[in-house]
């Protein structure tokens, strides 16, 4: 019996020893083999024919789509990964890539490009800007002056004027960004006496939900609404019976730039009510974010408020402070990236993100955030050429179950 045990032990030791020997020997062989291959490759590379002729112009405008191959005039082979170059940072950038040459040798290569901000600042002022003598604002703050890249372009008004004295003043609004791009806009400031106009007594017009359903409802669309405390107490069952197929609910906002957060007064009531009648809901947050940090804080606050409720549709980033945009001291790119980090945070938490904005600003301000669009354009037929998932087509909608106006939206499936 002892002899058999001894034989078993010897066999086991032999197996273990052989395994250890194999473990020690084979990595050594693999390392030698890899070193040999590396030396062979280096020799081939040393003798390889490399023909990469670059174009004369090695500059790219800021945020313009460029690939590696866009700067190459001639190459004796095929680029392995013709990737999109990151053009979001001004200045020199080293572009690295690999290609397979005509002798089937993988060649590493690099070249440098210069990314430039070539767009002049934007000044949004008409030929005439009218105010009354009771105006207490600042033209430099109220007339939008911004840049695509520079967070703080130099904005100035050339000419003398007095906002408290009736008259017309011929002025020039001038803006210069950090790259030296320049914009100049002539305009006339008209200062008038305080207005004594009575309230507009025109008969209001409405857009009825049933009419929108008749015109736009098909197997590729759904018709819905978006609500906040402005809609008051909603009869959710009546809204469902009226044919509402989805709803976006305002969760809250902050009290201005850097202000404290507050929950919309009707948020809990609204989300519970729509959940109870099984109308799918999305969320929107009215933001005053002026930095990426603020936008991330906004997103985390939203996630905390909605964690206990059923959310079927995306969470929308709603930034609308265009009338006092200058106070934010941010470029159009910064504004867009604030939205992106908000939506990234939402996405990473398992929700879909959505950017809400009107046609004008989608066309003239926003850079691509990588998320779908909720278009606001109050018209019977939009002329917006970009892609969008939702269309907010009116703010004067009427639907059973809601007293007063409500926004009507179309979802494209």
CSV table of C-alpha atoms in Angstrom, one decimal:
chain,number,residue,atom,x,y,z
A,1,UNK,CA,0.0,0.0,0.0
A,2,UNK,CA,2.8,2.4,0.9
A,3,UNK,CA,4.6,1.5,-2.3
A,4,UNK,CA,1.5,2.4,-4.4
A,5,UNK,CA,1.2,5.7,-2.6
A,6,UNK,CA,4.9,6.4,-3.3
A,7,UNK,CA,4.4,5.7,-7.0
A,8,UNK,CA,1.4,8.1,-7.1
A,9,UNK,CA,3.4,10.8,-5.4
A,10,UNK,CA,6.3,10.4,-7.9
A,11,UNK,CA,3.9,10.6,-10.9
A,12,UNK,CA,2.3,13.7,-9.5
A,13,UNK,CA,5.7,15.3,-8.9
A,14,UNK,CA,6.7,14.4,-12.4
A,15,UNK,CA,3.6,16.0,-13.9
A,16,UNK,CA,4.0,19.1,-11.9
A,17,UNK,CA,7.7,19.4,-12.7
A,18,UNK,CA,6.9,18.9,-16.4
A,19,UNK,CA,4.3,21.6,-16.3
A,20,UNK,CA,6.6,24.1,-14.5
A,21,UNK,CA,9.3,23.3,-17.1
A,22,UNK,CA,6.9,23.9,-19.9
A,23,UNK,CA,5.7,27.2,-18.3
A,24,UNK,CA,9.3,28.4,-18.0
A,25,UNK,CA,10.5,27.3,-21.4
A,26,UNK,CA,7.6,28.3,-23.6
A,27,UNK,CA,7.4,32.0,-22.6
A,28,UNK,CA,11.1,32.2,-23.3
A,29,UNK,CA,10.6,30.7,-26.7
A,30,UNK,CA,7.7,33.1,-27.3
A,31,UNK,CA,9.8,36.0,-26.3
A,32,UNK,CA,12.6,35.0,-28.6
A,33,UNK,CA,10.1,34.5,-31.4
A,34,UNK,CA,8.6,37.9,-30.8
A,35,UNK,CA,12.0,39.6,-30.7
A,36,UNK,CA,12.9,37.8,-33.9
A,37,UNK,CA,9.7,39.0,-35.6
A,38,UNK,CA,10.3,42.5,-34.4
A,39,UNK,CA,13.8,42.6,-35.8
A,40,UNK,CA,12.6,41.2,-39.1
A,41,UNK,CA,9.9,43.9,-39.2
A,42,UNK,CA,12.3,46.7,-38.4
A,43,UNK,CA,14.6,45.5,-41.2
A,44,UNK,CA,11.7,45.4,-43.7
A,45,UNK,CA,10.7,48.9,-42.4
A,46,UNK,CA,14.2,50.2,-42.9
A,47,UNK,CA,14.2,49.1,-46.5
A,48,UNK,CA,10.6,49.9,-47.2
A,49,UNK,CA,9.6,52.4,-49.9
A,50,UNK,CA,7.6,55.2,-48.3
A,51,UNK,CA,5.8,57.7,-50.5
A,52,UNK,CA,3.6,60.1,-48.5
A,53,UNK,CA,3.2,63.5,-50.2
A,54,UNK,CA,1.3,66.0,-48.1
A,55,UNK,CA,-0.9,68.8,-49.5
A,56,UNK,CA,0.4,72.3,-49.3
A,57,UNK,CA,-2.4,73.5,-47.0
A,58,UNK,CA,-2.1,71.7,-43.7
A,59,UNK,CA,-4.6,73.9,-41.9
A,60,UNK,CA,-8.2,73.1,-40.8
A,61,UNK,CA,-11.0,75.4,-39.7
A,62,UNK,CA,-12.1,74.8,-36.1
A,63,UNK,CA,-14.8,72.0,-35.8
A,64,UNK,CA,-14.7,71.1,-39.5
A,65,UNK,CA,-14.9,67.4,-40.4
A,66,UNK,CA,-11.5,66.2,-41.6
A,67,UNK,CA,-10.0,62.8,-42.1
A,68,UNK,CA,-6.4,61.7,-42.1
A,69,UNK,CA,-6.5,61.3,-45.9
A,70,UNK,CA,-7.7,64.9,-46.4
A,71,UNK,CA,-4.2,66.2,-46.0
A,72,UNK,CA,-2.5,63.6,-48.2
A,73,UNK,CA,-1.8,64.2,-51.9
A,74,UNK,CA,-0.2,60.9,-52.7
A,75,UNK,CA,0.5,57.7,-50.7
A,76,UNK,CA,1.9,54.3,-51.9
A,77,UNK,CA,-0.6,52.2,-50.2
A,78,UNK,CA,-3.8,52.1,-48.2
A,79,UNK,CA,-4.4,53.8,-44.8
A,80,UNK,CA,-5.5,51.3,-42.2
A,81,UNK,CA,-7.7,53.6,-40.2
A,82,UNK,CA,-8.7,56.8,-42.0
A,83,UNK,CA,-10.2,58.3,-38.8
A,84,UNK,CA,-11.9,61.7,-38.2
A,85,UNK,CA,-9.4,64.2,-36.8
A,86,UNK,CA,-10.4,66.0,-33.6
A,87,UNK,CA,-10.6,69.6,-34.7
A,88,UNK,CA,-12.1,71.0,-31.5
A,89,UNK,CA,-8.8,72.5,-30.2
A,90,UNK,CA,-7.1,75.4,-31.8
A,91,UNK,CA,-3.4,75.1,-32.5
A,92,UNK,CA,-0.9,72.5,-33.8
A,93,UNK,CA,-1.8,68.9,-33.8
A,94,UNK,CA,0.3,65.8,-34.5
A,95,UNK,CA,-1.6,63.3,-36.7
A,96,UNK,CA,-0.5,59.7,-36.4
A,97,UNK,CA,-1.6,56.8,-38.6
A,98,UNK,CA,-0.5,53.6,-40.2
A,99,UNK,CA,-0.8,52.3,-43.8
A,100,UNK,CA,0.0,49.2,-45.7
A,101,UNK,CA,2.4,50.0,-48.6
A,102,UNK,CA,2.6,48.3,-52.0
A,103,UNK,CA,5.0,45.7,-50.6
A,104,UNK,CA,2.4,44.8,-47.9
A,105,UNK,CA,4.5,46.3,-45.2
A,106,UNK,CA,2.8,48.2,-42.3
A,107,UNK,CA,4.2,51.8,-42.2
A,108,UNK,CA,3.8,54.1,-39.3
A,109,UNK,CA,3.6,57.8,-40.3
A,110,UNK,CA,2.8,61.2,-38.8
A,111,UNK,CA,2.4,64.8,-39.9
A,112,UNK,CA,1.4,68.0,-38.3
A,113,UNK,CA,-1.6,70.3,-39.0
A,114,UNK,CA,-2.7,73.6,-37.6
A,115,UNK,CA,-6.3,74.1,-36.5
A,116,UNK,CA,-7.5,77.7,-36.8
A,117,UNK,CA,-10.5,79.7,-35.8
A,118,UNK,CA,-11.4,81.4,-39.0
A,119,UNK,CA,-15.0,82.4,-38.2
A,120,UNK,CA,-15.6,86.0,-37.1
A,121,UNK,CA,-17.8,86.7,-34.0
A,122,UNK,CA,-21.6,86.9,-34.4
A,123,UNK,CA,-23.5,90.1,-33.7
A,124,UNK,CA,-27.3,89.7,-33.6
A,125,UNK,CA,-28.7,93.2,-34.2
A,126,UNK,CA,-31.1,94.5,-36.9
A,127,UNK,CA,-30.5,97.6,-38.9
A,128,UNK,CA,-32.6,99.4,-36.3
A,129,UNK,CA,-32.7,98.7,-32.5
A,130,UNK,CA,-35.6,100.4,-30.7
A,131,UNK,CA,-35.9,101.2,-27.0
A,132,UNK,CA,-37.9,103.6,-24.9
A,133,UNK,CA,-36.5,106.2,-22.5
A,134,UNK,CA,-37.5,104.0,-19.5
A,135,UNK,CA,-34.9,101.4,-20.7
A,136,UNK,CA,-32.6,100.5,-17.9
A,137,UNK,CA,-30.5,97.8,-19.6
A,138,UNK,CA,-27.2,97.8,-21.4
A,139,UNK,CA,-26.9,97.5,-25.1
A,140,UNK,CA,-23.6,95.6,-24.8
A,141,UNK,CA,-25.4,93.0,-22.7
A,142,UNK,CA,-28.7,92.9,-24.5
A,143,UNK,CA,-27.4,92.7,-28.1
A,144,UNK,CA,-26.0,89.2,-28.6
A,145,UNK,CA,-22.3,89.3,-29.3
A,146,UNK,CA,-20.6,85.9,-29.3
A,147,UNK,CA,-18.0,83.7,-31.0
A,148,UNK,CA,-17.8,80.1,-32.2
A,149,UNK,CA,-14.7,79.4,-30.1
A,150,UNK,CA,-13.7,82.4,-28.0
A,151,UNK,CA,-15.7,82.5,-24.7
A,152,UNK,CA,-15.0,86.2,-24.3
A,153,UNK,CA,-14.7,88.1,-27.6
A,154,UNK,CA,-14.1,91.9,-27.3
A,155,UNK,CA,-17.5,93.6,-27.9
A,156,UNK,CA,-17.9,97.4,-28.2
A,157,UNK,CA,-20.2,100.0,-29.5
A,158,UNK,CA,-18.6,102.9,-31.5
A,159,UNK,CA,-20.5,106.2,-31.4
A,160,UNK,CA,-22.2,108.4,-28.9
A,161,UNK,CA,-25.8,107.8,-27.7
A,162,UNK,CA,-28.0,108.5,-24.8
A,163,UNK,CA,-30.7,105.9,-23.9
A,164,UNK,CA,-32.6,108.6,-21.9
A,165,UNK,CA,-32.8,111.1,-24.7
A,166,UNK,CA,-35.3,110.7,-27.6
A,167,UNK,CA,-33.7,110.6,-31.0
A,168,UNK,CA,-31.9,108.4,-33.5
A,169,UNK,CA,-28.2,107.4,-33.1
A,170,UNK,CA,-26.1,106.0,-35.9
A,171,UNK,CA,-23.8,103.4,-34.3
A,172,UNK,CA,-21.4,100.6,-35.0
A,173,UNK,CA,-21.3,97.4,-33.1
A,174,UNK,CA,-17.8,95.8,-33.3
A,175,UNK,CA,-16.5,92.5,-32.1
A,176,UNK,CA,-13.1,90.8,-32.2
A,177,UNK,CA,-12.2,87.3,-31.1
A,178,UNK,CA,-8.9,86.0,-29.7
A,179,UNK,CA,-7.8,84.8,-33.2
A,180,UNK,CA,-8.2,88.3,-34.6
A,181,UNK,CA,-11.4,87.6,-36.5
A,182,UNK,CA,-13.4,90.8,-36.8
A,183,UNK,CA,-17.1,91.7,-37.2
A,184,UNK,CA,-18.6,95.1,-37.7
A,185,UNK,CA,-22.3,95.9,-37.9
A,186,UNK,CA,-23.8,99.4,-38.5
A,187,UNK,CA,-27.2,100.0,-36.8
A,188,UNK,CA,-29.5,102.8,-35.8
A,189,UNK,CA,-30.5,103.1,-32.2
A,190,UNK,CA,-34.0,104.7,-31.9
A,191,UNK,CA,-35.0,106.0,-28.5
A,192,UNK,CA,-38.7,106.8,-28.1
A,193,UNK,CA,-40.9,108.1,-25.3
A,194,UNK,CA,-42.3,105.4,-22.9
A,195,UNK,CA,-45.0,103.4,-24.6
A,196,UNK,CA,-48.6,104.0,-23.6
A,197,UNK,CA,-50.0,101.3,-25.8
A,198,UNK,CA,-52.9,99.4,-24.3
A,199,UNK,CA,-52.8,95.6,-24.1
A,200,UNK,CA,-53.3,93.8,-27.4
A,201,UNK,CA,-57.0,92.9,-27.5
A,202,UNK,CA,-56.8,90.6,-30.6
A,203,UNK,CA,-58.8,87.5,-30.4
A,204,UNK,CA,-56.4,84.6,-29.5
A,205,UNK,CA,-56.1,81.7,-31.9
A,206,UNK,CA,-55.8,78.1,-30.9
A,207,UNK,CA,-54.4,74.8,-32.4
A,208,UNK,CA,-56.7,71.9,-31.5
A,209,UNK,CA,-55.2,68.6,-30.7
A,210,UNK,CA,-57.8,66.7,-32.7
A,211,UNK,CA,-56.8,68.7,-35.8
A,212,UNK,CA,-53.1,67.8,-35.4
A,213,UNK,CA,-54.1,64.2,-35.0
A,214,UNK,CA,-56.1,64.3,-38.2
A,215,UNK,CA,-53.3,65.9,-40.2
A,216,UNK,CA,-50.2,64.3,-38.8
A,217,UNK,CA,-51.1,61.0,-37.2
A,218,UNK,CA,-50.0,57.9,-39.1
A,219,UNK,CA,-48.2,54.6,-38.4
A,220,UNK,CA,-44.9,56.4,-38.2
A,221,UNK,CA,-45.9,59.2,-35.8
A,222,UNK,CA,-47.3,59.7,-32.4
A,223,UNK,CA,-48.9,62.9,-31.1
A,224,UNK,CA,-48.2,64.3,-27.6
A,225,UNK,CA,-47.8,67.3,-25.4
A,226,UNK,CA,-45.3,68.8,-23.0
A,227,UNK,CA,-46.4,70.2,-19.6
A,228,UNK,CA,-45.2,72.1,-16.5
A,229,UNK,CA,-46.8,73.9,-13.6
A,230,UNK,CA,-48.1,76.4,-16.2
A,231,UNK,CA,-50.8,73.9,-17.2
A,232,UNK,CA,-52.1,73.7,-13.7
A,233,UNK,CA,-54.1,70.6,-12.6
A,234,UNK,CA,-54.5,68.1,-15.4
A,235,UNK,CA,-57.3,65.6,-15.9
A,236,UNK,CA,-55.0,62.7,-17.0
A,237,UNK,CA,-57.8,60.3,-17.9
A,238,UNK,CA,-59.4,63.0,-20.1
A,239,UNK,CA,-56.0,63.7,-21.8
A,240,UNK,CA,-55.6,60.0,-22.5
A,241,UNK,CA,-59.1,59.8,-24.0
A,242,UNK,CA,-58.4,62.8,-26.2
A,243,UNK,CA,-55.7,60.7,-27.9
A,244,UNK,CA,-52.5,62.0,-26.3
A,245,UNK,CA,-49.8,59.3,-26.8
A,246,UNK,CA,-46.9,60.8,-24.9
A,247,UNK,CA,-45.9,63.7,-22.7
A,248,UNK,CA,-42.7,65.5,-21.7
A,249,UNK,CA,-42.7,66.9,-18.2
A,250,UNK,CA,-40.6,69.7,-16.7
A,251,UNK,CA,-38.8,68.4,-13.7
A,252,UNK,CA,-37.5,71.7,-12.6
A,253,UNK,CA,-34.8,74.3,-13.0
A,254,UNK,CA,-32.4,76.7,-11.1
A,255,UNK,CA,-33.1,80.2,-10.1
A,256,UNK,CA,-30.9,81.8,-12.7
A,257,UNK,CA,-27.1,81.3,-13.3
A,258,UNK,CA,-25.7,79.4,-10.3
A,259,UNK,CA,-29.0,79.6,-8.5
A,260,UNK,CA,-30.6,77.0,-6.2
A,261,UNK,CA,-32.5,74.1,-7.7
A,262,UNK,CA,-36.2,73.8,-7.5
A,263,UNK,CA,-38.7,71.1,-8.5
A,264,UNK,CA,-41.5,72.2,-10.8
A,265,UNK,CA,-44.6,72.6,-8.6
A,266,UNK,CA,-46.6,70.1,-10.6
A,267,UNK,CA,-43.8,67.6,-11.4
A,268,UNK,CA,-44.7,64.9,-8.9
A,269,UNK,CA,-48.4,65.2,-9.6
A,270,UNK,CA,-47.8,65.2,-13.4
A,271,UNK,CA,-45.5,62.2,-13.5
A,272,UNK,CA,-47.6,60.1,-11.2
A,273,UNK,CA,-50.7,61.1,-13.2
A,274,UNK,CA,-49.3,60.2,-16.6
A,275,UNK,CA,-47.8,57.0,-15.2
A,276,UNK,CA,-51.2,55.9,-13.7
A,277,UNK,CA,-53.0,56.3,-17.0
A,278,UNK,CA,-50.1,54.6,-18.9
A,279,UNK,CA,-49.1,57.6,-21.1
A,280,UNK,CA,-45.4,57.3,-21.8
A,281,UNK,CA,-43.4,60.2,-20.4
A,282,UNK,CA,-40.1,62.0,-21.0
A,283,UNK,CA,-38.5,64.7,-19.0
A,284,UNK,CA,-37.1,68.1,-19.7
A,285,UNK,CA,-34.9,70.3,-17.5
A,286,UNK,CA,-34.8,74.1,-18.0
A,287,UNK,CA,-31.1,74.9,-17.5
A,288,UNK,CA,-28.9,78.0,-17.0
A,289,UNK,CA,-25.7,76.0,-17.1
A,290,UNK,CA,-22.7,78.2,-17.8
A,291,UNK,CA,-20.0,75.5,-17.6
A,292,UNK,CA,-19.5,71.8,-18.0
A,293,UNK,CA,-19.4,71.4,-14.2
A,294,UNK,CA,-22.7,73.2,-13.9
A,295,UNK,CA,-24.2,71.0,-16.6
A,296,UNK,CA,-23.0,67.8,-14.9
A,297,UNK,CA,-24.5,69.0,-11.6
A,298,UNK,CA,-27.8,69.7,-13.4
A,299,UNK,CA,-27.8,66.2,-14.8
A,300,UNK,CA,-27.1,64.5,-11.5
A,301,UNK,CA,-29.9,66.6,-9.8
A,302,UNK,CA,-32.3,65.5,-12.5
A,303,UNK,CA,-31.4,61.9,-12.1
A,304,UNK,CA,-32.0,62.1,-8.3
A,305,UNK,CA,-35.5,63.6,-8.9
A,306,UNK,CA,-36.6,61.0,-11.4
A,307,UNK,CA,-35.1,57.8,-9.9
A,308,UNK,CA,-38.4,56.5,-8.4
A,309,UNK,CA,-40.6,57.0,-11.5
A,310,UNK,CA,-41.1,55.3,-14.8
A,311,UNK,CA,-39.4,57.2,-17.6
A,312,UNK,CA,-40.2,55.9,-21.1
A,313,UNK,CA,-38.8,58.6,-23.3
A,314,UNK,CA,-35.6,60.7,-23.4
A,315,UNK,CA,-34.5,63.4,-20.9
A,316,UNK,CA,-34.1,66.7,-22.7
A,317,UNK,CA,-31.6,69.5,-22.1
A,318,UNK,CA,-33.5,72.8,-22.5
A,319,UNK,CA,-31.3,75.9,-22.7
A,320,UNK,CA,-33.0,79.1,-23.9
A,321,UNK,CA,-31.2,82.1,-22.3
A,322,UNK,CA,-30.5,83.8,-25.6
A,323,UNK,CA,-31.8,87.2,-24.6
A,324,UNK,CA,-29.0,87.6,-22.1
A,325,UNK,CA,-26.5,85.2,-23.7
A,326,UNK,CA,-23.6,87.6,-23.1
A,327,UNK,CA,-23.9,87.2,-19.3
A,328,UNK,CA,-22.8,83.6,-19.7
A,329,UNK,CA,-19.4,84.4,-21.1
A,330,UNK,CA,-19.3,81.3,-23.3
A,331,UNK,CA,-18.8,80.5,-27.0
A,332,UNK,CA,-21.3,78.5,-29.1
A,333,UNK,CA,-18.9,75.6,-28.8
A,334,UNK,CA,-18.9,75.8,-25.0
A,335,UNK,CA,-22.7,76.0,-25.0
A,336,UNK,CA,-22.8,72.9,-27.1
A,337,UNK,CA,-20.3,71.0,-24.9
A,338,UNK,CA,-22.2,71.9,-21.8
A,339,UNK,CA,-25.2,70.2,-23.4
A,340,UNK,CA,-23.1,67.2,-24.4
A,341,UNK,CA,-21.7,66.5,-20.9
A,342,UNK,CA,-25.3,66.8,-19.4
A,343,UNK,CA,-26.6,64.4,-22.0
A,344,UNK,CA,-23.5,62.1,-21.6
A,345,UNK,CA,-24.2,61.9,-17.8
A,346,UNK,CA,-27.9,61.1,-18.5
A,347,UNK,CA,-26.9,58.5,-21.0
A,348,UNK,CA,-24.4,56.9,-18.7
A,349,UNK,CA,-27.2,56.5,-16.1
A,350,UNK,CA,-29.2,54.4,-18.6
A,351,UNK,CA,-31.5,57.0,-20.1
A,352,UNK,CA,-31.7,58.5,-23.6
A,353,UNK,CA,-30.7,62.1,-24.1
A,354,UNK,CA,-32.3,64.8,-26.2
A,355,UNK,CA,-31.4,68.4,-27.1
A,356,UNK,CA,-34.3,70.8,-27.2
A,357,UNK,CA,-33.9,74.1,-29.2
A,358,UNK,CA,-35.7,76.2,-31.8
A,359,UNK,CA,-34.9,76.2,-35.5
A,360,UNK,CA,-32.9,79.5,-35.5
A,361,UNK,CA,-30.5,78.4,-32.8
A,362,UNK,CA,-30.1,74.8,-34.1
A,363,UNK,CA,-29.1,76.3,-37.5
A,364,UNK,CA,-26.8,79.1,-36.1
A,365,UNK,CA,-25.5,78.1,-32.7
A,366,UNK,CA,-25.5,74.4,-31.8
A,367,UNK,CA,-22.7,72.1,-32.7
A,368,UNK,CA,-23.4,68.4,-32.9
A,369,UNK,CA,-23.7,66.8,-29.5
A,370,UNK,CA,-24.2,63.3,-30.8
A,371,UNK,CA,-27.8,63.2,-29.4
A,372,UNK,CA,-31.2,63.4,-31.1
A,373,UNK,CA,-33.0,66.8,-31.5
A,374,UNK,CA,-36.3,68.1,-30.2
A,375,UNK,CA,-37.1,70.8,-32.6
A,376,UNK,CA,-39.2,73.8,-31.6
A,377,UNK,CA,-40.7,75.6,-34.6
A,378,UNK,CA,-44.2,77.0,-34.4
A,379,UNK,CA,-45.5,76.5,-37.9
A,380,UNK,CA,-47.7,74.2,-39.9
A,381,UNK,CA,-44.8,73.0,-42.0
A,382,UNK,CA,-41.2,73.3,-40.8
A,383,UNK,CA,-38.4,74.3,-43.1
A,384,UNK,CA,-35.7,72.9,-40.8
A,385,UNK,CA,-33.3,70.8,-42.8
A,386,UNK,CA,-31.5,68.9,-40.0
A,387,UNK,CA,-32.6,65.6,-38.5
A,388,UNK,CA,-34.9,65.6,-35.5
A,389,UNK,CA,-36.9,63.0,-33.5
A,390,UNK,CA,-39.6,65.3,-32.0
A,391,UNK,CA,-41.2,68.5,-33.3
A,392,UNK,CA,-42.8,71.0,-31.0
A,393,UNK,CA,-45.1,72.6,-33.5
A,394,UNK,CA,-47.2,75.1,-31.4
A,395,UNK,CA,-47.6,76.6,-28.0
A,396,UNK,CA,-51.3,77.5,-28.3
A,397,UNK,CA,-52.6,73.9,-28.3
A,398,UNK,CA,-55.9,72.9,-26.8
A,399,UNK,CA,-56.7,69.4,-25.6
A,400,UNK,CA,-59.4,68.0,-23.3
A,401,UNK,CA,-58.2,67.7,-19.8
A,402,UNK,CA,-56.1,70.8,-19.7
A,403,UNK,CA,-57.4,74.3,-19.0
A,404,UNK,CA,-55.5,76.8,-21.2
A,405,UNK,CA,-52.8,76.4,-23.8
A,406,UNK,CA,-50.3,73.5,-24.1
A,407,UNK,CA,-47.5,72.7,-26.5
A,408,UNK,CA,-48.3,70.0,-29.0
A,409,UNK,CA,-45.5,67.7,-30.3
A,410,UNK,CA,-45.0,65.1,-33.0
A,411,UNK,CA,-42.8,62.1,-32.4
A,412,UNK,CA,-41.3,60.5,-35.5
A,413,UNK,CA,-41.0,56.7,-35.1
